[in-house]
């Protein structure tokens, strides 16, 4: 029984090594790691002033917070849980009462 277990274990380790090799060869993985590293370095040490602007930075609105969507989404969920509409209907126009 021990040879079967060692064979299965060797197969699992070989498969894991194959998966790690494929992951390390993929450009998407490296792009993701590069982006995370850049973000952490910017948060720790600040932006390098001599570094050029990144794509989209020249046109983004500095007054809009980055977590705008998340904040809006959470507020919508809270409104749904409370049962209150986000955009309540406008009040009826003033005027004479309507008859049925």
PDB file of N, CA and C in Angstrom:
ATOM      1  N   UNK A   1       0.812  -1.189   0.000  1.00  0.00           N
ATOM      2  CA  UNK A   1       0.000   0.000   0.000  1.00  0.00           C
ATOM      3  C   UNK A   1       0.856   1.254   0.000  1.00  0.00           C
ATOM      4  N   UNK A   2       2.011   1.229   0.620  1.00  0.00           N
ATOM      5  CA  UNK A   2       2.890   2.389   0.675  1.00  0.00           C
ATOM      6  C   UNK A   2       3.376   2.811  -0.708  1.00  0.00           C
ATOM      7  N   UNK A   3       3.692   1.877  -1.628  1.00  0.00           N
ATOM      8  CA  UNK A   3       4.111   2.331  -2.958  1.00  0.00           C
ATOM      9  C   UNK A   3       3.022   3.090  -3.697  1.00  0.00           C
ATOM     10  N   UNK A   4       1.762   2.731  -3.471  1.00  0.00           N
ATOM     11  CA  UNK A   4       0.664   3.427  -4.140  1.00  0.00           C
ATOM     12  C   UNK A   4       0.564   4.856  -3.627  1.00  0.00           C
ATOM     13  N   UNK A   5       0.693   5.023  -2.319  1.00  0.00           N
ATOM     14  CA  UNK A   5       0.608   6.365  -1.724  1.00  0.00           C
ATOM     15  C   UNK A   5       1.769   7.230  -2.201  1.00  0.00           C
ATOM     16  N   UNK A   6       2.969   6.672  -2.241  1.00  0.00           N
ATOM     17  CA  UNK A   6       4.112   7.466  -2.694  1.00  0.00           C
ATOM     18  C   UNK A   6       3.971   7.822  -4.182  1.00  0.00           C
ATOM     19  N   UNK A   7       3.402   6.913  -4.976  1.00  0.00           N
ATOM     20  CA  UNK A   7       3.173   7.203  -6.387  1.00  0.00           C
ATOM     21  C   UNK A   7       2.169   8.344  -6.553  1.00  0.00           C
ATOM     22  N   UNK A   8       1.070   8.276  -5.808  1.00  0.00           N
ATOM     23  CA  UNK A   8       0.059   9.340  -5.873  1.00  0.00           C
ATOM     24  C   UNK A   8       0.657  10.657  -5.411  1.00  0.00           C
ATOM     25  N   UNK A   9       1.429  10.626  -4.353  1.00  0.00           N
ATOM     26  CA  UNK A   9       2.069  11.848  -3.839  1.00  0.00           C
ATOM     27  C   UNK A   9       3.025  12.436  -4.874  1.00  0.00           C
ATOM     28  N   UNK A  10       3.803  11.569  -5.538  1.00  0.00           N
ATOM     29  CA  UNK A  10       4.700  12.049  -6.583  1.00  0.00           C
ATOM     30  C   UNK A  10       3.936  12.672  -7.748  1.00  0.00           C
ATOM     31  N   UNK A  11       2.796  12.088  -8.102  1.00  0.00           N
ATOM     32  CA  UNK A  11       1.972  12.630  -9.180  1.00  0.00           C
ATOM     33  C   UNK A  11       1.417  14.009  -8.802  1.00  0.00           C
ATOM     34  N   UNK A  12       0.983  14.154  -7.563  1.00  0.00           N
ATOM     35  CA  UNK A  12       0.440  15.434  -7.108  1.00  0.00           C
ATOM     36  C   UNK A  12       1.536  16.495  -7.115  1.00  0.00           C
ATOM     37  N   UNK A  13       2.716  16.158  -6.636  1.00  0.00           N
ATOM     38  CA  UNK A  13       3.824  17.111  -6.606  1.00  0.00           C
ATOM     39  C   UNK A  13       4.223  17.501  -8.022  1.00  0.00           C
ATOM     40  N   UNK A  14       4.259  16.552  -8.934  1.00  0.00           N
ATOM     41  CA  UNK A  14       4.606  16.845 -10.328  1.00  0.00           C
ATOM     42  C   UNK A  14       3.569  17.769 -10.949  1.00  0.00           C
ATOM     43  N   UNK A  15       2.298  17.498 -10.683  1.00  0.00           N
ATOM     44  CA  UNK A  15       1.230  18.351 -11.212  1.00  0.00           C
ATOM     45  C   UNK A  15       1.327  19.761 -10.638  1.00  0.00           C
ATOM     46  N   UNK A  16       1.640  19.859  -9.354  1.00  0.00           N
ATOM     47  CA  UNK A  16       1.793  21.175  -8.724  1.00  0.00           C
ATOM     48  C   UNK A  16       2.959  21.938  -9.353  1.00  0.00           C
ATOM     49  N   UNK A  17       4.068  21.269  -9.591  1.00  0.00           N
ATOM     50  CA  UNK A  17       5.215  21.922 -10.227  1.00  0.00           C
ATOM     51  C   UNK A  17       4.854  22.403 -11.628  1.00  0.00           C
ATOM     52  N   UNK A  18       4.091  21.612 -12.352  1.00  0.00           N
ATOM     53  CA  UNK A  18       3.658  22.009 -13.695  1.00  0.00           C
ATOM     54  C   UNK A  18       2.787  23.265 -13.630  1.00  0.00           C
ATOM     55  N   UNK A  19       1.857  23.307 -12.662  1.00  0.00           N
ATOM     56  CA  UNK A  19       0.995  24.476 -12.518  1.00  0.00           C
ATOM     57  C   UNK A  19       1.793  25.724 -12.149  1.00  0.00           C
ATOM     58  N   UNK A  20       2.768  25.578 -11.257  1.00  0.00           N
ATOM     59  CA  UNK A  20       3.591  26.716 -10.861  1.00  0.00           C
ATOM     60  C   UNK A  20       4.409  27.215 -12.042  1.00  0.00           C
ATOM     61  N   UNK A  21       4.957  26.315 -12.840  1.00  0.00           N
ATOM     62  CA  UNK A  21       5.711  26.717 -14.031  1.00  0.00           C
ATOM     63  C   UNK A  21       4.840  27.506 -14.996  1.00  0.00           C
ATOM     64  N   UNK A  22       3.625  27.024 -15.241  1.00  0.00           N
ATOM     65  CA  UNK A  22       2.719  27.730 -16.158  1.00  0.00           C
ATOM     66  C   UNK A  22       2.353  29.105 -15.617  1.00  0.00           C
ATOM     67  N   UNK A  23       2.124  29.182 -14.308  1.00  0.00           N
ATOM     68  CA  UNK A  23       1.772  30.458 -13.694  1.00  0.00           C
ATOM     69  C   UNK A  23       2.927  31.451 -13.815  1.00  0.00           C
ATOM     70  N   UNK A  24       4.137  30.998 -13.549  1.00  0.00           N
ATOM     71  CA  UNK A  24       5.291  31.898 -13.604  1.00  0.00           C
ATOM     72  C   UNK A  24       5.647  32.297 -15.034  1.00  0.00           C
ATOM     73  N   UNK A  25       5.225  31.536 -16.013  1.00  0.00           N
ATOM     74  CA  UNK A  25       5.490  31.900 -17.409  1.00  0.00           C
ATOM     75  C   UNK A  25       4.446  32.847 -17.979  1.00  0.00           C
ATOM     76  N   UNK A  26       3.295  32.963 -17.323  1.00  0.00           N
ATOM     77  CA  UNK A  26       2.216  33.760 -17.899  1.00  0.00           C
ATOM     78  C   UNK A  26       2.454  35.252 -17.689  1.00  0.00           C
ATOM     79  N   UNK A  27       2.281  36.051 -18.735  1.00  0.00           N
ATOM     80  CA  UNK A  27       2.482  37.489 -18.600  1.00  0.00           C
ATOM     81  C   UNK A  27       1.410  38.144 -17.731  1.00  0.00           C
ATOM     82  N   UNK A  28       0.211  37.589 -17.698  1.00  0.00           N
ATOM     83  CA  UNK A  28      -0.851  38.161 -16.872  1.00  0.00           C
ATOM     84  C   UNK A  28      -0.500  38.134 -15.392  1.00  0.00           C
ATOM     85  N   UNK A  29       0.116  37.045 -14.967  1.00  0.00           N
ATOM     86  CA  UNK A  29       0.541  36.941 -13.574  1.00  0.00           C
ATOM     87  C   UNK A  29       1.577  38.010 -13.246  1.00  0.00           C
ATOM     88  N   UNK A  30       2.541  38.193 -14.137  1.00  0.00           N
ATOM     89  CA  UNK A  30       3.588  39.187 -13.891  1.00  0.00           C
ATOM     90  C   UNK A  30       3.035  40.606 -13.938  1.00  0.00           C
ATOM     91  N   UNK A  31       2.078  40.857 -14.823  1.00  0.00           N
ATOM     92  CA  UNK A  31       1.461  42.181 -14.846  1.00  0.00           C
ATOM     93  C   UNK A  31       0.719  42.462 -13.547  1.00  0.00           C
ATOM     94  N   UNK A  32       0.015  41.464 -13.024  1.00  0.00           N
ATOM     95  CA  UNK A  32      -0.694  41.633 -11.760  1.00  0.00           C
ATOM     96  C   UNK A  32       0.260  41.886 -10.600  1.00  0.00           C
ATOM     97  N   UNK A  33       1.333  41.127 -10.546  1.00  0.00           N
ATOM     98  CA  UNK A  33       2.326  41.313  -9.482  1.00  0.00           C
ATOM     99  C   UNK A  33       2.972  42.689  -9.609  1.00  0.00           C
ATOM    100  N   UNK A  34       3.264  43.114 -10.835  1.00  0.00           N
ATOM    101  CA  UNK A  34       3.873  44.427 -11.055  1.00  0.00           C
ATOM    102  C   UNK A  34       2.944  45.543 -10.567  1.00  0.00           C
ATOM    103  N   UNK A  35       1.659  45.413 -10.859  1.00  0.00           N
ATOM    104  CA  UNK A  35       0.698  46.429 -10.453  1.00  0.00           C
ATOM    105  C   UNK A  35       0.564  46.486  -8.930  1.00  0.00           C
ATOM    106  N   UNK A  36       0.497  45.327  -8.289  1.00  0.00           N
ATOM    107  CA  UNK A  36       0.408  45.288  -6.829  1.00  0.00           C
ATOM    108  C   UNK A  36       1.669  45.885  -6.213  1.00  0.00           C
ATOM    109  N   UNK A  37       2.837  45.532  -6.740  1.00  0.00           N
ATOM    110  CA  UNK A  37       4.094  46.053  -6.206  1.00  0.00           C
ATOM    111  C   UNK A  37       4.153  47.567  -6.352  1.00  0.00           C
ATOM    112  N   UNK A  38       3.748  48.082  -7.510  1.00  0.00           N
ATOM    113  CA  UNK A  38       3.768  49.525  -7.735  1.00  0.00           C
ATOM    114  C   UNK A  38       2.829  50.236  -6.756  1.00  0.00           C
ATOM    115  N   UNK A  39       1.646  49.667  -6.526  1.00  0.00           N
ATOM    116  CA  UNK A  39       0.687  50.275  -5.606  1.00  0.00           C
ATOM    117  C   UNK A  39       1.221  50.294  -4.184  1.00  0.00           C
ATOM    118  N   UNK A  40       1.819  49.196  -3.745  1.00  0.00           N
ATOM    119  CA  UNK A  40       2.373  49.136  -2.385  1.00  0.00           C
ATOM    120  C   UNK A  40       3.522  50.125  -2.237  1.00  0.00           C
ATOM    121  N   UNK A  41       4.389  50.189  -3.227  1.00  0.00           N
ATOM    122  CA  UNK A  41       5.509  51.132  -3.153  1.00  0.00           C
ATOM    123  C   UNK A  41       5.017  52.574  -3.142  1.00  0.00           C
ATOM    124  N   UNK A  42       3.989  52.876  -3.924  1.00  0.00           N
ATOM    125  CA  UNK A  42       3.435  54.232  -3.927  1.00  0.00           C
ATOM    126  C   UNK A  42       2.832  54.578  -2.577  1.00  0.00           C
ATOM    127  N   UNK A  43       2.154  53.627  -1.958  1.00  0.00           N
ATOM    128  CA  UNK A  43       1.552  53.890  -0.654  1.00  0.00           C
ATOM    129  C   UNK A  43       2.607  54.033   0.437  1.00  0.00           C
ATOM    130  N   UNK A  44       3.674  53.257   0.358  1.00  0.00           N
ATOM    131  CA  UNK A  44       4.723  53.324   1.382  1.00  0.00           C
ATOM    132  C   UNK A  44       5.588  54.568   1.253  1.00  0.00           C
ATOM    133  N   UNK A  45       6.048  54.848   0.047  1.00  0.00           N
ATOM    134  CA  UNK A  45       7.059  55.880  -0.142  1.00  0.00           C
ATOM    135  C   UNK A  45       6.573  57.087  -0.936  1.00  0.00           C
ATOM    136  N   UNK A  46       5.374  57.031  -1.484  1.00  0.00           N
ATOM    137  CA  UNK A  46       4.880  58.135  -2.303  1.00  0.00           C
ATOM    138  C   UNK A  46       5.305  57.969  -3.749  1.00  0.00           C
ATOM    139  N   UNK A  47       4.655  58.740  -4.623  1.00  0.00           N
ATOM    140  CA  UNK A  47       4.977  58.673  -6.047  1.00  0.00           C
ATOM    141  C   UNK A  47       6.333  59.292  -6.326  1.00  0.00           C
ATOM    142  N   UNK A  48       7.021  58.759  -7.296  1.00  0.00           N
ATOM    143  CA  UNK A  48       8.277  59.325  -7.753  1.00  0.00           C
ATOM    144  C   UNK A  48       7.934  60.480  -8.686  1.00  0.00           C
ATOM    145  N   UNK A  49       8.341  61.712  -8.339  1.00  0.00           N
ATOM    146  CA  UNK A  49       7.956  62.845  -9.189  1.00  0.00           C
ATOM    147  C   UNK A  49       8.548  62.795 -10.591  1.00  0.00           C
ATOM    148  N   UNK A  50       9.644  62.094 -10.781  1.00  0.00           N
ATOM    149  CA  UNK A  50      10.241  62.035 -12.114  1.00  0.00           C
ATOM    150  C   UNK A  50       9.599  60.953 -12.976  1.00  0.00           C
ATOM    151  N   UNK A  51       8.710  60.151 -12.403  1.00  0.00           N
ATOM    152  CA  UNK A  51       8.049  59.090 -13.157  1.00  0.00           C
ATOM    153  C   UNK A  51       6.930  59.684 -14.011  1.00  0.00           C
ATOM    154  N   UNK A  52       6.794  59.261 -15.272  1.00  0.00           N
ATOM    155  CA  UNK A  52       5.723  59.814 -16.116  1.00  0.00           C
ATOM    156  C   UNK A  52       4.351  59.359 -15.625  1.00  0.00           C
ATOM    157  N   UNK A  53       3.334  60.070 -16.080  1.00  0.00           N
ATOM    158  CA  UNK A  53       1.973  59.717 -15.700  1.00  0.00           C
ATOM    159  C   UNK A  53       1.603  58.357 -16.262  1.00  0.00           C
ATOM    160  N   UNK A  54       0.799  57.643 -15.522  1.00  0.00           N
ATOM    161  CA  UNK A  54       0.330  56.334 -15.979  1.00  0.00           C
ATOM    162  C   UNK A  54      -0.903  56.524 -16.862  1.00  0.00           C
ATOM    163  N   UNK A  55      -1.267  55.528 -17.642  1.00  0.00           N
ATOM    164  CA  UNK A  55      -2.435  55.666 -18.520  1.00  0.00           C
ATOM    165  C   UNK A  55      -3.694  56.000 -17.721  1.00  0.00           C
ATOM    166  N   UNK A  56      -4.390  57.056 -18.159  1.00  0.00           N
ATOM    167  CA  UNK A  56      -5.625  57.471 -17.526  1.00  0.00           C
ATOM    168  C   UNK A  56      -5.465  58.484 -16.412  1.00  0.00           C
ATOM    169  N   UNK A  57      -4.255  58.723 -15.943  1.00  0.00           N
ATOM    170  CA  UNK A  57      -4.059  59.653 -14.839  1.00  0.00           C
ATOM    171  C   UNK A  57      -4.206  61.107 -15.261  1.00  0.00           C
ATOM    172  N   UNK A  58      -3.881  61.419 -16.489  1.00  0.00           N
ATOM    173  CA  UNK A  58      -3.954  62.804 -16.929  1.00  0.00           C
ATOM    174  C   UNK A  58      -5.398  63.258 -17.093  1.00  0.00           C
ATOM    175  N   UNK A  59      -6.308  62.341 -17.343  1.00  0.00           N
ATOM    176  CA  UNK A  59      -7.691  62.719 -17.595  1.00  0.00           C
ATOM    177  C   UNK A  59      -8.626  62.440 -16.429  1.00  0.00           C
ATOM    178  N   UNK A  60      -8.146  61.775 -15.354  1.00  0.00           N
ATOM    179  CA  UNK A  60      -9.053  61.450 -14.262  1.00  0.00           C
ATOM    180  C   UNK A  60      -9.349  62.684 -13.414  1.00  0.00           C
ATOM    181  N   UNK A  61     -10.512  62.716 -12.832  1.00  0.00           N
ATOM    182  CA  UNK A  61     -10.944  63.840 -12.006  1.00  0.00           C
ATOM    183  C   UNK A  61     -10.359  63.668 -10.604  1.00  0.00           C
ATOM    184  N   UNK A  62      -9.531  64.591 -10.133  1.00  0.00           N
ATOM    185  CA  UNK A  62      -8.921  64.420  -8.814  1.00  0.00           C
ATOM    186  C   UNK A  62      -9.915  64.592  -7.674  1.00  0.00           C
ATOM    187  N   UNK A  63     -11.089  65.173  -7.943  1.00  0.00           N
ATOM    188  CA  UNK A  63     -12.069  65.387  -6.885  1.00  0.00           C
ATOM    189  C   UNK A  63     -12.928  64.161  -6.602  1.00  0.00           C
ATOM    190  N   UNK A  64     -12.898  63.188  -7.493  1.00  0.00           N
ATOM    191  CA  UNK A  64     -13.694  61.983  -7.320  1.00  0.00           C
ATOM    192  C   UNK A  64     -12.867  60.969  -6.541  1.00  0.00           C
ATOM    193  N   UNK A  65     -13.466  60.418  -5.481  1.00  0.00           N
ATOM    194  CA  UNK A  65     -12.720  59.440  -4.684  1.00  0.00           C
ATOM    195  C   UNK A  65     -12.642  58.115  -5.429  1.00  0.00           C
ATOM    196  N   UNK A  66     -11.621  57.346  -5.134  1.00  0.00           N
ATOM    197  CA  UNK A  66     -11.413  56.066  -5.806  1.00  0.00           C
ATOM    198  C   UNK A  66     -12.444  55.033  -5.373  1.00  0.00           C
ATOM    199  N   UNK A  67     -12.970  55.170  -4.157  1.00  0.00           N
ATOM    200  CA  UNK A  67     -13.912  54.184  -3.655  1.00  0.00           C
ATOM    201  C   UNK A  67     -15.346  54.628  -3.897  1.00  0.00           C
ATOM    202  N   UNK A  68     -15.588  55.453  -4.896  1.00  0.00           N
ATOM    203  CA  UNK A  68     -16.922  55.960  -5.160  1.00  0.00           C
ATOM    204  C   UNK A  68     -17.911  54.855  -5.475  1.00  0.00           C
ATOM    205  N   UNK A  69     -17.520  53.914  -6.306  1.00  0.00           N
ATOM    206  CA  UNK A  69     -18.440  52.845  -6.667  1.00  0.00           C
ATOM    207  C   UNK A  69     -18.756  51.976  -5.464  1.00  0.00           C
ATOM    208  N   UNK A  70     -17.729  51.618  -4.692  1.00  0.00           N
ATOM    209  CA  UNK A  70     -17.943  50.765  -3.533  1.00  0.00           C
ATOM    210  C   UNK A  70     -18.871  51.444  -2.527  1.00  0.00           C
ATOM    211  N   UNK A  71     -18.647  52.731  -2.282  1.00  0.00           N
ATOM    212  CA  UNK A  71     -19.502  53.470  -1.347  1.00  0.00           C
ATOM    213  C   UNK A  71     -20.944  53.512  -1.869  1.00  0.00           C
ATOM    214  N   UNK A  72     -21.120  53.778  -3.150  1.00  0.00           N
ATOM    215  CA  UNK A  72     -22.449  53.819  -3.758  1.00  0.00           C
ATOM    216  C   UNK A  72     -23.124  52.451  -3.673  1.00  0.00           C
ATOM    217  N   UNK A  73     -22.377  51.389  -3.951  1.00  0.00           N
ATOM    218  CA  UNK A  73     -22.914  50.038  -3.926  1.00  0.00           C
ATOM    219  C   UNK A  73     -23.387  49.664  -2.526  1.00  0.00           C
ATOM    220  N   UNK A  74     -22.590  49.982  -1.506  1.00  0.00           N
ATOM    221  CA  UNK A  74     -22.961  49.675  -0.123  1.00  0.00           C
ATOM    222  C   UNK A  74     -24.200  50.473   0.278  1.00  0.00           C
ATOM    223  N   UNK A  75     -24.261  51.736  -0.133  1.00  0.00           N
ATOM    224  CA  UNK A  75     -25.433  52.555   0.178  1.00  0.00           C
ATOM    225  C   UNK A  75     -26.693  51.978  -0.479  1.00  0.00           C
ATOM    226  N   UNK A  76     -26.561  51.488  -1.708  1.00  0.00           N
ATOM    227  CA  UNK A  76     -27.700  50.859  -2.384  1.00  0.00           C
ATOM    228  C   UNK A  76     -28.157  49.605  -1.639  1.00  0.00           C
ATOM    229  N   UNK A  77     -27.210  48.799  -1.176  1.00  0.00           N
ATOM    230  CA  UNK A  77     -27.578  47.600  -0.425  1.00  0.00           C
ATOM    231  C   UNK A  77     -28.294  47.955   0.872  1.00  0.00           C
ATOM    232  N   UNK A  78     -27.811  48.996   1.550  1.00  0.00           N
ATOM    233  CA  UNK A  78     -28.467  49.436   2.788  1.00  0.00           C
ATOM    234  C   UNK A  78     -29.887  49.903   2.498  1.00  0.00           C
ATOM    235  N   UNK A  79     -30.068  50.668   1.427  1.00  0.00           N
ATOM    236  CA  UNK A  79     -31.401  51.144   1.070  1.00  0.00           C
ATOM    237  C   UNK A  79     -32.338  49.983   0.751  1.00  0.00           C
ATOM    238  N   UNK A  80     -31.827  48.981   0.064  1.00  0.00           N
ATOM    239  CA  UNK A  80     -32.665  47.821  -0.251  1.00  0.00           C
ATOM    240  C   UNK A  80     -33.042  47.060   1.011  1.00  0.00           C
ATOM    241  N   UNK A  81     -32.105  46.954   1.956  1.00  0.00           N
ATOM    242  CA  UNK A  81     -32.400  46.249   3.206  1.00  0.00           C
ATOM    243  C   UNK A  81     -33.439  47.009   4.025  1.00  0.00           C
ATOM    244  N   UNK A  82     -33.372  48.334   4.002  1.00  0.00           N
ATOM    245  CA  UNK A  82     -34.335  49.153   4.739  1.00  0.00           C
ATOM    246  C   UNK A  82     -35.686  49.199   4.036  1.00  0.00           C
ATOM    247  N   UNK A  83     -35.691  48.975   2.739  1.00  0.00           N
ATOM    248  CA  UNK A  83     -36.926  49.061   1.967  1.00  0.00           C
ATOM    249  C   UNK A  83     -37.228  50.471   1.504  1.00  0.00           C
ATOM    250  N   UNK A  84     -36.239  51.355   1.541  1.00  0.00           N
ATOM    251  CA  UNK A  84     -36.444  52.725   1.079  1.00  0.00           C
ATOM    252  C   UNK A  84     -35.897  52.862  -0.328  1.00  0.00           C
ATOM    253  N   UNK A  85     -36.622  53.538  -1.207  1.00  0.00           N
ATOM    254  CA  UNK A  85     -36.112  53.709  -2.571  1.00  0.00           C
ATOM    255  C   UNK A  85     -34.957  54.708  -2.592  1.00  0.00           C
ATOM    256  N   UNK A  86     -34.048  54.501  -3.515  1.00  0.00           N
ATOM    257  CA  UNK A  86     -32.909  55.409  -3.649  1.00  0.00           C
ATOM    258  C   UNK A  86     -33.374  56.759  -4.179  1.00  0.00           C
ATOM    259  N   UNK A  87     -34.151  56.726  -5.221  1.00  0.00           N
ATOM    260  CA  UNK A  87     -34.696  57.952  -5.803  1.00  0.00           C
ATOM    261  C   UNK A  87     -36.205  57.946  -5.587  1.00  0.00           C
ATOM    262  N   UNK A  88     -36.688  58.553  -4.486  1.00  0.00           N
ATOM    263  CA  UNK A  88     -38.135  58.536  -4.259  1.00  0.00           C
ATOM    264  C   UNK A  88     -38.847  59.326  -5.343  1.00  0.00           C
ATOM    265  N   UNK A  89     -40.103  58.978  -5.632  1.00  0.00           N
ATOM    266  CA  UNK A  89     -40.822  59.705  -6.681  1.00  0.00           C
ATOM    267  C   UNK A  89     -41.032  61.158  -6.257  1.00  0.00           C
ATOM    268  N   UNK A  90     -41.069  62.063  -7.217  1.00  0.00           N
ATOM    269  CA  UNK A  90     -41.242  63.480  -6.868  1.00  0.00           C
ATOM    270  C   UNK A  90     -42.635  63.717  -6.279  1.00  0.00           C
ATOM    271  N   UNK A  91     -42.753  64.737  -5.439  1.00  0.00           N
ATOM    272  CA  UNK A  91     -44.076  65.020  -4.871  1.00  0.00           C
ATOM    273  C   UNK A  91     -45.026  65.490  -5.975  1.00  0.00           C
ATOM    274  N   UNK A  92     -46.322  65.294  -5.775  1.00  0.00           N
ATOM    275  CA  UNK A  92     -47.266  65.718  -6.824  1.00  0.00           C
ATOM    276  C   UNK A  92     -47.254  67.229  -6.948  1.00  0.00           C
ATOM    277  N   UNK A  93     -47.518  67.737  -8.135  1.00  0.00           N
ATOM    278  CA  UNK A  93     -47.505  69.184  -8.320  1.00  0.00           C
ATOM    279  C   UNK A  93     -48.650  69.836  -7.529  1.00  0.00           C
ATOM    280  N   UNK A  94     -48.404  71.032  -7.019  1.00  0.00           N
ATOM    281  CA  UNK A  94     -49.476  71.710  -6.281  1.00  0.00           C
ATOM    282  C   UNK A  94     -50.591  72.136  -7.242  1.00  0.00           C
ATOM    283  N   UNK A  95     -51.767  72.157  -6.757  1.00  0.00           N
ATOM    284  CA  UNK A  95     -52.894  72.528  -7.598  1.00  0.00           C
ATOM    285  C   UNK A  95     -54.182  72.070  -6.955  1.00  0.00           C
ATOM    286  N   UNK A  96     -55.252  72.206  -7.676  1.00  0.00           N
ATOM    287  CA  UNK A  96     -56.535  71.787  -7.098  1.00  0.00           C
ATOM    288  C   UNK A  96     -56.563  70.278  -6.927  1.00  0.00           C
ATOM    289  N   UNK A  97     -57.263  69.798  -5.901  1.00  0.00           N
ATOM    290  CA  UNK A  97     -57.335  68.343  -5.694  1.00  0.00           C
ATOM    291  C   UNK A  97     -58.030  67.670  -6.869  1.00  0.00           C
ATOM    292  N   UNK A  98     -57.549  66.499  -7.199  1.00  0.00           N
ATOM    293  CA  UNK A  98     -58.130  65.754  -8.313  1.00  0.00           C
ATOM    294  C   UNK A  98     -59.351  64.989  -7.829  1.00  0.00           C
ATOM    295  N   UNK A  99     -60.334  64.947  -8.649  1.00  0.00           N
ATOM    296  CA  UNK A  99     -61.541  64.183  -8.326  1.00  0.00           C
ATOM    297  C   UNK A  99     -61.515  62.876  -9.063  1.00  0.00           C
ATOM    298  N   UNK A 100     -62.115  61.906  -8.457  1.00  0.00           N
ATOM    299  CA  UNK A 100     -62.109  60.581  -9.071  1.00  0.00           C
ATOM    300  C   UNK A 100     -63.289  60.337  -9.927  1.00  0.00           C
TER     301      UNK A 100
END
